[in-house]
Coordinates of C-alpha atoms and ligand atoms in Angstrom, one line a residue:
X1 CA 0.0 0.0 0.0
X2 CA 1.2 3.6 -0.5
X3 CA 0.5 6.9 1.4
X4 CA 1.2 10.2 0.0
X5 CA 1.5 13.0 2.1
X6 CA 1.4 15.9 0.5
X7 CA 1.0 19.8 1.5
X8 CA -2.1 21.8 1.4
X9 CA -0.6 25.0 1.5
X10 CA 2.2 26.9 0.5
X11 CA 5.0 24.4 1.8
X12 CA 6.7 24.1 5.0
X13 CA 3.1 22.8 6.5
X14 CA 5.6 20.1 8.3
X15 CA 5.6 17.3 6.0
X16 CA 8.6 16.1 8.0
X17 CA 7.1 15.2 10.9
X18 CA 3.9 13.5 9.5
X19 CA 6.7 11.2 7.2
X20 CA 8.5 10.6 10.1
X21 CA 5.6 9.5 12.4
X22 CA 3.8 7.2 9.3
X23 CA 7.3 6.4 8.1
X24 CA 7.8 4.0 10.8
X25 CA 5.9 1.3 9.5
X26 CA 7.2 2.0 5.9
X27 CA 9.3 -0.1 4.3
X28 CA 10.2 2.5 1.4
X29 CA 9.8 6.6 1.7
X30 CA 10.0 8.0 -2.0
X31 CA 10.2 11.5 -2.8
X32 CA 8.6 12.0 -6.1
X33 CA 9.3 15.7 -7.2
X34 CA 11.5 18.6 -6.3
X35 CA 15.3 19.1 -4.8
X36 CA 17.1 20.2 -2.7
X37 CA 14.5 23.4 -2.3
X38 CA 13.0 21.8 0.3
X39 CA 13.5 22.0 3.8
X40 CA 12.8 18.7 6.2
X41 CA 13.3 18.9 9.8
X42 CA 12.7 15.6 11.6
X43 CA 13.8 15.8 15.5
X44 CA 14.6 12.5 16.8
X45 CA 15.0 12.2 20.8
X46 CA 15.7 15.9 21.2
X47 CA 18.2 15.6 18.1
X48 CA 17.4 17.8 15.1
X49 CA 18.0 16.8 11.6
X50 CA 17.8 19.4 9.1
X51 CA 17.4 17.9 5.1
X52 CA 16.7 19.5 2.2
X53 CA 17.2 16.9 -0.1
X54 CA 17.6 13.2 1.2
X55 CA 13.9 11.8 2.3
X56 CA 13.3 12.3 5.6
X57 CA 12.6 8.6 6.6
X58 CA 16.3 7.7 6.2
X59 CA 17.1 9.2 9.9
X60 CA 15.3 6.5 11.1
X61 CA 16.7 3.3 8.8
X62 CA 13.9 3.6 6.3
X63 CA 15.2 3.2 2.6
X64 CA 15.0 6.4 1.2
X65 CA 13.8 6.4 -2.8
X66 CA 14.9 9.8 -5.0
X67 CA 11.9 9.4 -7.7
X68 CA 12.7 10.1 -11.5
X69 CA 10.3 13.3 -11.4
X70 CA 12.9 14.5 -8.6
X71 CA 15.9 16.8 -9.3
X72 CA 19.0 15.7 -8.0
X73 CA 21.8 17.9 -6.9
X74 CA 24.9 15.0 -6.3
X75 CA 27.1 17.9 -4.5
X76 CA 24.0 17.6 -1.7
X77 CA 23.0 14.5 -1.9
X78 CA 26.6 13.6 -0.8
X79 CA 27.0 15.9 1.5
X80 CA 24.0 14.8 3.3
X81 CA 24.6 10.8 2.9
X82 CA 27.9 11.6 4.2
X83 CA 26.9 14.3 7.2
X84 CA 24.4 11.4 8.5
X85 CA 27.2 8.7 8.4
X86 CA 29.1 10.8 10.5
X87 CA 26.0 11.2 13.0
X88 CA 26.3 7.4 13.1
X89 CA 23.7 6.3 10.6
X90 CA 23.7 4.4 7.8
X91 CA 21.7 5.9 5.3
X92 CA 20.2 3.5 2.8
X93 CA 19.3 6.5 -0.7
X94 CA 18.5 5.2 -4.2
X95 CA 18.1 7.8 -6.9
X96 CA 16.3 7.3 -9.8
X97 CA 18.0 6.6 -13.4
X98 CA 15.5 9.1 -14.6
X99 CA 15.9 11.3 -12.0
X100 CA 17.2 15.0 -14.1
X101 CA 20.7 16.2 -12.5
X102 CA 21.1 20.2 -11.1
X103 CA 24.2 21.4 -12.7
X104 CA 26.5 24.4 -11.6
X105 CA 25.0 26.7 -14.5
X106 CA 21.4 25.8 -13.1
X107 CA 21.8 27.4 -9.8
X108 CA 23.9 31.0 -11.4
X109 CA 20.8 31.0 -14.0
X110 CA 18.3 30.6 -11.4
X111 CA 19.8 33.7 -9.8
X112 CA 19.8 35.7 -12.9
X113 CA 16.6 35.3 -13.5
X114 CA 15.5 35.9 -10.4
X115 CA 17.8 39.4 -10.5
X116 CA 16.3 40.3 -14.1
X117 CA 12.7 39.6 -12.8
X118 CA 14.0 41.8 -9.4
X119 CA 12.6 45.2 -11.4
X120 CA 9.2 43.9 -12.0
X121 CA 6.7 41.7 -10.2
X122 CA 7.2 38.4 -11.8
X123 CA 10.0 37.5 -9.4
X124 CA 9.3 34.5 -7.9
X125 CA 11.6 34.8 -4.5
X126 CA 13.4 31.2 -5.6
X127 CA 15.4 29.0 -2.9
X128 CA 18.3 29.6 -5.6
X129 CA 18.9 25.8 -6.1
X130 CA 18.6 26.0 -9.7
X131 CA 15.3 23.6 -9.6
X132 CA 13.2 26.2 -12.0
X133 CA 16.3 26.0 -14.6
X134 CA 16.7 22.4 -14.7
X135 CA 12.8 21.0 -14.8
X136 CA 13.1 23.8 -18.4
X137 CA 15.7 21.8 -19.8
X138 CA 14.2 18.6 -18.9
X139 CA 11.4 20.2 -20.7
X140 CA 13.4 21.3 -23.4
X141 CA 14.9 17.4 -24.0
X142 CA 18.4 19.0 -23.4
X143 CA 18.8 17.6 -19.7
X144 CA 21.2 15.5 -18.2
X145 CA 19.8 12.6 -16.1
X146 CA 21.4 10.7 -13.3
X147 CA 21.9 7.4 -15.8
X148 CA 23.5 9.5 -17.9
X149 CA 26.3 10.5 -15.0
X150 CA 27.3 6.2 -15.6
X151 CA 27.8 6.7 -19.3
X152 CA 31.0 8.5 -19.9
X153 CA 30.5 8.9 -23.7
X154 CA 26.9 10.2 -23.0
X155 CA 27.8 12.3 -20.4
X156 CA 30.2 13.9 -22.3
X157 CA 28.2 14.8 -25.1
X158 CA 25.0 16.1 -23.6
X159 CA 27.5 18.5 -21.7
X160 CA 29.1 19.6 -24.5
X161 CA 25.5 20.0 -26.3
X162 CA 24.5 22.1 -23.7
X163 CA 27.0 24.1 -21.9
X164 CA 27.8 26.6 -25.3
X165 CA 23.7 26.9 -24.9
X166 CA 24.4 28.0 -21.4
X167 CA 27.4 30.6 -22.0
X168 CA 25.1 32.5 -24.9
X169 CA 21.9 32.4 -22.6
X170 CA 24.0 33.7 -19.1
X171 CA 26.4 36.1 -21.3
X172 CA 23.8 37.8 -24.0
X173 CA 20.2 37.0 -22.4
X174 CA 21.1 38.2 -18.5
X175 CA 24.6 39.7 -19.0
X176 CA 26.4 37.4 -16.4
X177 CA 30.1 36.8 -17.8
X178 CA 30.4 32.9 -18.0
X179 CA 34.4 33.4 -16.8
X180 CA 33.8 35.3 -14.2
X181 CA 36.3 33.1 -11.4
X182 CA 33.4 33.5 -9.0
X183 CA 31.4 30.9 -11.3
X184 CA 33.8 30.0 -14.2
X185 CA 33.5 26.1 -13.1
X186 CA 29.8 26.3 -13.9
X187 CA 30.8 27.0 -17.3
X188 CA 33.4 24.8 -18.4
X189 CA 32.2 21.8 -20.5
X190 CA 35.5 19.4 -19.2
X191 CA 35.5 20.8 -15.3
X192 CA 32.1 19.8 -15.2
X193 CA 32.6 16.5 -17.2
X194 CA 35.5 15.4 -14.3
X195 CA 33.0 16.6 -11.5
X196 CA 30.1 14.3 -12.5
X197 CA 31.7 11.7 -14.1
X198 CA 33.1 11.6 -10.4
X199 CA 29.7 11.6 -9.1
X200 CA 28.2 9.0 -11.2
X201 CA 30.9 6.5 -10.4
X202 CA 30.3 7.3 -6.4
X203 CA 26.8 6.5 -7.2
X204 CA 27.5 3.1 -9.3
X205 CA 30.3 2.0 -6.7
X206 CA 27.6 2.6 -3.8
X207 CA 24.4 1.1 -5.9
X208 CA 22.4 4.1 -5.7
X209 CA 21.0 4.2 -8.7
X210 CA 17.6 2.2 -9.4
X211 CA 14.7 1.8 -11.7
X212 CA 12.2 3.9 -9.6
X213 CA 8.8 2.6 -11.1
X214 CA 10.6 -1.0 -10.8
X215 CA 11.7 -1.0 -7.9
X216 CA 8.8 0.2 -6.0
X217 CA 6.5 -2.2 -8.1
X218 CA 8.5 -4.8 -6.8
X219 CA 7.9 -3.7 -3.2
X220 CA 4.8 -2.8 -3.7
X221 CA 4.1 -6.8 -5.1
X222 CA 6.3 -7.9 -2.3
X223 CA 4.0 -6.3 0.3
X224 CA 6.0 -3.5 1.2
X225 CA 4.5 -0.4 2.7
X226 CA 5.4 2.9 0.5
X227 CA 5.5 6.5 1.8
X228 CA 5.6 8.7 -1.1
X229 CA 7.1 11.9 0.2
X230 CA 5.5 15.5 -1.6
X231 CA 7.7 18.7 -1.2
X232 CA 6.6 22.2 -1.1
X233 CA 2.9 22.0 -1.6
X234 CA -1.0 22.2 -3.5
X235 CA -0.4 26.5 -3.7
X236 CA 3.5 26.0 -5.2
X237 CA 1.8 23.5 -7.9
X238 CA 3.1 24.5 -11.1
X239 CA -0.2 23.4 -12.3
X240 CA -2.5 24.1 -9.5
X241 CA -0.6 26.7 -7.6
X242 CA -0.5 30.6 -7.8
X243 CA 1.8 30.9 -11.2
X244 CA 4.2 31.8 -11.9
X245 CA 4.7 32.3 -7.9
X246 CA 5.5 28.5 -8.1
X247 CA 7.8 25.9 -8.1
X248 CA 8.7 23.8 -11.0
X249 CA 7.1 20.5 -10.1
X250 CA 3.5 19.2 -8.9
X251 CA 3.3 18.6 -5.5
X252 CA -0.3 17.5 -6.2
X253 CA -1.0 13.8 -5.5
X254 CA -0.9 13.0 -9.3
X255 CA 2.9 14.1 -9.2
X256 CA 3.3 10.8 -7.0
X257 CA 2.0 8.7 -9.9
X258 CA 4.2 10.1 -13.0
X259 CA 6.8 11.0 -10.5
X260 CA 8.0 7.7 -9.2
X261 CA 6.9 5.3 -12.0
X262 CA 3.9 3.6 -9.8
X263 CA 0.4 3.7 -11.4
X264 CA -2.1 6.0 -10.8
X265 CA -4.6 3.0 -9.5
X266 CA -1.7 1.8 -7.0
X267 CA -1.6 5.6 -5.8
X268 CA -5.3 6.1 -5.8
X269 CA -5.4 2.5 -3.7
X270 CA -3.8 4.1 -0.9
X271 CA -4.2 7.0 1.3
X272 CA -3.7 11.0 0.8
X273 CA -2.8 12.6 3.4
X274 CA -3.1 16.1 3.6
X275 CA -0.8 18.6 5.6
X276 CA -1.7 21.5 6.9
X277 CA -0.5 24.2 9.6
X278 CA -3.7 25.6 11.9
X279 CA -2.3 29.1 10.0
X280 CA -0.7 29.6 7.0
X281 CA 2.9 30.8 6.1
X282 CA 4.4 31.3 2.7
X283 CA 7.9 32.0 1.7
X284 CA 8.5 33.9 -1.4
X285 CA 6.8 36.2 -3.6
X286 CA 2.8 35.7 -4.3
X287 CA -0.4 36.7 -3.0
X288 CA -1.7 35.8 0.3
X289 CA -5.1 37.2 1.2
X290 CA -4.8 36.5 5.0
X291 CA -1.6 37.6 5.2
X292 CA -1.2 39.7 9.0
X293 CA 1.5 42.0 9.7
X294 CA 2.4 44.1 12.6
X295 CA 2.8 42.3 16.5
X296 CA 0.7 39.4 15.4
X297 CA 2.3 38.1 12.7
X298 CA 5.5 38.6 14.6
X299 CA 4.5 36.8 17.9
X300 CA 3.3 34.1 15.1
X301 CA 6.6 33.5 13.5
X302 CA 8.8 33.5 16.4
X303 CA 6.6 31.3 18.4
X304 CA 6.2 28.8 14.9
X305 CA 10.1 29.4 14.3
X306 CA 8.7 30.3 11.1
X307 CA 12.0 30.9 8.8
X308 CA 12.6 29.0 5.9
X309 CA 14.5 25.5 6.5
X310 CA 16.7 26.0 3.6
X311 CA 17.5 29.9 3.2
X312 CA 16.9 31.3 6.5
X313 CA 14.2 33.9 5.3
X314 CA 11.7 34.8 7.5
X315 CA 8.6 33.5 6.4
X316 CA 5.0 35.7 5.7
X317 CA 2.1 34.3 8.0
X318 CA -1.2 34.4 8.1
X319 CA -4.8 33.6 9.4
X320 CA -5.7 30.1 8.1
X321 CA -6.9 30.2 4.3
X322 CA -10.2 27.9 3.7
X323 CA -10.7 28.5 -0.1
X324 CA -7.0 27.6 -0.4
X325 CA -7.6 24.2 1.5
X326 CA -10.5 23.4 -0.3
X327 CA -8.8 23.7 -3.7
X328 CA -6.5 21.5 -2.7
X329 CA -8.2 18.7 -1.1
X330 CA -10.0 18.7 -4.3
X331 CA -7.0 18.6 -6.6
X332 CA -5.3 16.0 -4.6
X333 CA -8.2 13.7 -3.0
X334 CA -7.0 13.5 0.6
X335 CA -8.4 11.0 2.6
X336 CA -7.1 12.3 5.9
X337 CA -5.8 15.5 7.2
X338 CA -3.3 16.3 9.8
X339 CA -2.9 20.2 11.5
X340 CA 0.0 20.9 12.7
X341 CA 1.3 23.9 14.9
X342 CA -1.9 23.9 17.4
X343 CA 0.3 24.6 20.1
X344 CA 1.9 28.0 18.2
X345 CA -1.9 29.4 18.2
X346 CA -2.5 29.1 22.2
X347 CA -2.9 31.9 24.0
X348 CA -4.4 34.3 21.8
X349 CA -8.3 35.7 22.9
X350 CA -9.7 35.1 19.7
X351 CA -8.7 33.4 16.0
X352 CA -9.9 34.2 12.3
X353 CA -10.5 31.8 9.7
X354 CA -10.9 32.9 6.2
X355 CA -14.1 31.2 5.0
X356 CA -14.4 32.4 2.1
X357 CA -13.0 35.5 -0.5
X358 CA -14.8 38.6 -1.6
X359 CA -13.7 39.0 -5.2
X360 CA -15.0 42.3 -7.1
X361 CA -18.1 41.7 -5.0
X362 CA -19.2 38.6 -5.3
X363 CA -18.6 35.5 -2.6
X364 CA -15.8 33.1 -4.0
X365 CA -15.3 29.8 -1.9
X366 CA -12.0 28.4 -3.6
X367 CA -9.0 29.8 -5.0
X368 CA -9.2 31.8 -8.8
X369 CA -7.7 30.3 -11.7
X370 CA -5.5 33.7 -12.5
X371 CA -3.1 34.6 -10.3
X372 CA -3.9 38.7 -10.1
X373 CA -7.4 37.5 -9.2
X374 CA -6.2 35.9 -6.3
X375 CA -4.2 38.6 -5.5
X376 CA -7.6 41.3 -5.3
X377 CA -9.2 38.8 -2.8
X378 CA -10.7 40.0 0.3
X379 CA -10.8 37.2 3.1
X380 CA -13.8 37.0 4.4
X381 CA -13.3 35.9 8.1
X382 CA -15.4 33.7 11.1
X383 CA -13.8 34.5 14.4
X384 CA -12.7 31.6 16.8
X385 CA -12.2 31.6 20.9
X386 CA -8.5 30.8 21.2
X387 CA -7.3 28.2 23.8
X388 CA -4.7 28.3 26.4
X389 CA -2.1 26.4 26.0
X390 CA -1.2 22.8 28.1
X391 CA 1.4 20.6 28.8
X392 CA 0.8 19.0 24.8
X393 CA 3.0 15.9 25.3
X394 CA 0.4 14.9 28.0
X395 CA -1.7 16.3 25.6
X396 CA -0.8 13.9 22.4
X397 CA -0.9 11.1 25.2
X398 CA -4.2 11.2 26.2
X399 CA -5.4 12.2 22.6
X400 CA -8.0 14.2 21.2
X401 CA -10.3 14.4 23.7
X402 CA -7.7 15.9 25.5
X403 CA -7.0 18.7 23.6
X404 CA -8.6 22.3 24.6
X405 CA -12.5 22.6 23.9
X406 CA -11.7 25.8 21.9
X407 CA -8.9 24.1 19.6
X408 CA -11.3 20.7 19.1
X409 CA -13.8 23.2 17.7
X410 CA -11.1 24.9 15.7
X411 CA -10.0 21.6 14.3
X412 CA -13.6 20.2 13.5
X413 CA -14.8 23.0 11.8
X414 CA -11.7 22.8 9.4
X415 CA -11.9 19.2 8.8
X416 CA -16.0 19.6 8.3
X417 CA -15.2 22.5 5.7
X418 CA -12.6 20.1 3.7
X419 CA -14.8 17.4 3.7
X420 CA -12.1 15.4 4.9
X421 CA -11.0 13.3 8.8
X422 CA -8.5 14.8 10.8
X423 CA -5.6 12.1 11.2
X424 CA -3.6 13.5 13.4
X425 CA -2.8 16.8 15.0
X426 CA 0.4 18.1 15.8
X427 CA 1.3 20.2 19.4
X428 CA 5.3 20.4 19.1
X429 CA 8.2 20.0 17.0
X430 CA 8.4 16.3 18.1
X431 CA 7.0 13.2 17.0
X432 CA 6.0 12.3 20.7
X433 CA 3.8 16.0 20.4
X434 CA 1.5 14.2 17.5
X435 CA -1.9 13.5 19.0
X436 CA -2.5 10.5 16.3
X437 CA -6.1 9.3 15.6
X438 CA -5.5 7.6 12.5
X439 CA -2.6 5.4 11.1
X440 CA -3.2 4.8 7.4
X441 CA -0.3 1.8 8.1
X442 CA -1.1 0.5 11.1
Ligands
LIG1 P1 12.1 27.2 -6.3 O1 11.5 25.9 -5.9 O2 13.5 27.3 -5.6 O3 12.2 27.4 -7.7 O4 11.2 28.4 -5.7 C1 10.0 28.7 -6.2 C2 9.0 29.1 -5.1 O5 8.7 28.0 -4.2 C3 9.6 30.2 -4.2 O6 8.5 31.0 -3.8 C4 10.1 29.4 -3.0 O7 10.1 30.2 -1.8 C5 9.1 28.3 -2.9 N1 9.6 27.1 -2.3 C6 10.4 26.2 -2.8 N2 10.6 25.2 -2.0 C7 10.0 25.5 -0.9 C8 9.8 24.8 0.4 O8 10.3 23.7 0.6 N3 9.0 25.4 1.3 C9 8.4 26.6 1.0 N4 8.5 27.2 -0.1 C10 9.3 26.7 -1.0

């Protein structure tokens, strides 16, 4: 059986946690789209492990499965294989054949994009890994793919296809001098040849490299139990999300399916799981209709430790967005939901959820197809008692029941709205501050 967990916001919902609290009884977690853009933290007995590319369930001896519709970066895929190994574990990480490869010139293009965008409002406010610039050129049939890094003669002449492609774009399209020493490596057909011809024998010599739709339809047949792993989330959908304030891959449920190689029926067989925060955040550029500013939104973000996993940034927040969660329990078919950051909403008087949007004057309940519509919305609010807060690892002991009146209210109003059970709720950074009511593997 799988279960996909993906996000029902804007990312950083805490995926993480819900993968490393399922993961347990998986046999197999499989990312199936982005790179290292995305930012997992996973605490294990008071230890913190911060990822941003290498699934999560690895920290806990899970095999750990880099799906073809990923983007691999090898510089950080070693460097976390090999910063784990030196915390004592023994990461097992297979990376799909298929998988497409970020290259030096990705991430210095991905900047000057960004900085040619910087003038008008199209900027996107990118992590900077390069993951816009390498989905185009696996688009564009021009990309190199992690078999390729095995095939020296291959390998070799994709570069040299490409990178004269690269100089002329980064020289005459955004002015960035391809010799400049600060990036010159990023550049040079044979430096890169050596570097990834060096990374794809690390990866032959250590197995890594698998048949994703194989090898999980052999687990899968074996009886195995599969964790597919979504990044970012339903509002940074390239399809579904608020473009071109995106990322470059589908989070969405169906980027599980074409992203890994299983079916859709073997997806659709098993369990959606939806990942929300009991607010939102959003990091980056984009509209946000409940976005708060001021003393809130800063008592918000320090109590969430809302800044971005992989670039530091302090994140926007906001009241919780319904129209947003509704568009993406429908894109996505979640079976159960999970709300996490309860405990960063305690001890306020009173809380707002955005029910629903005015839009030129008219009620809208789900999010506009074009962007700049979104952007003119005008939440529409109920108002909630807050809840004090508790000691929440007693709290995720007892379970639901024991949560605060005001925050079960909170909760069942949400999971009413969406249609859809609440799974579990989180009430700390820890997997012991889970209050789980539902298991999909157990
Ligand atoms: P990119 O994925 O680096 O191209 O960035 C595109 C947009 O997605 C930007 O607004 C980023 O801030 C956002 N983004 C990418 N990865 C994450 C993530 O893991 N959490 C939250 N936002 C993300």
């Amino acid at each position: 059986m799988t279960v996909t967990i993906v996000g029902a916001q804007m990312g950083d919902e805490g995926k993480g946690g819900v993968v490393d609290l399922y993961g347990d009884e998986a046999d197999v977690v499989a990312r199936y789209q982005g790179g290292d853009n995305a930012g997992h933290t996973v605490v294990v007995d008071g230890d913190e492990f911060k990822l941003s590319l290498v699934p999560s369930g690895v920290v806990r001896g899970t095999v750990g499965l880099l799906g073809n519709g990923c983007v691999v970066n090898p510089a950080t895929l070693f460097d976390e294989v090999d910063a784990l190994r030196e915390r004592g574990l023994d990461p097992d990480v297979r990376v799909a054949r298929r998988a497409h490869v970020i290259l030096p010139y990705h991430r210095v293009l991905d900047g000057a994009e960004e900085a040619a965008k910087s003038d008008s409002d199209l900027e996107a406010g990118t992590t900077g890994r390069g993951i816009g610039p390498t989905y185009e050129d696996k688009a564009a049939r021009r990309g190199i793919r992690v078999g390729d890094l095995l095939d020296p003669a291959g390998l070799r002449e994709r570069i040299e296809y490409v990178v004269p492609l690269k100089r002329t774009l980064a020289s005459e399209v955004f002015g960035v001098d391809p010799d400049d020493p600060d990036h010159a490596e990023a550049f040079d057909a044979e430096a890169l040849y050596e570097q990834y011809r060096a990374y794809g024998r690390r990866l032959d010599e250590e197995g890594m490299t698998v048949d994703a739709g194989r090898f999980l339809a052999d687990r899968v047949a074996a009886g195995d139990e599969i964790l597919l792993e979504g990044a970012q989330g339903t509002g940074l959908d390239i399809d579904h999300g608020s473009y071109p304030y995106v990322t470059s891959s589908n989070p969405t449920a169906g980027g599980a399916a074409t992203g890994t190689g299983l079916g859709v029926t073997t997806v659709g067989r098993g369990e959606v799981v939806g990942v929300v925060k009991a607010y939102f955040s959003r990091v980056g550029t984009g509209p946000m209709p409940t976005e708060l500013d001021g003393d809130l939104a800063e008592t918000i973000r320090e109590r969430g430790g809302e800044y971005g996993t992989v670039t530091g940034r302090p994140r926007r927040v906001g009241w919780f967005d319904l129209p947003l969660v509704r568009h993406a329990a429908r894109a996505n078919g979640y079976t159960g939901l999970v709300v996490n950051h309860v405990d960063t909403l305690a001890g306020f008087d009173e809380l707002q959820v955005c029910v629903a949007y005015d839009l030129d004057g008219e009620r809208v309940e789900t999010v506009p197809s074009e962007t700049d519509r979104w952007a003119r919305c005008e939440p529409r609010y109920r108002r909630f008692e807050g809840w004090p807060g508790a000691d929440w690892g007693a709290v995720a002991e007892e379970g639901y029941d024991a949560l605060p009146a005001n925050a079960r209210e909170y909760l069942d109003f949400l999971a009413g709205e969406v249609d859809t059970p609440i799974y579990a709720v989180g009430v700390g950074p820890g997997r012991e501050e889970t209050v789980v009511r539902e298991h999909p593997l157990e």
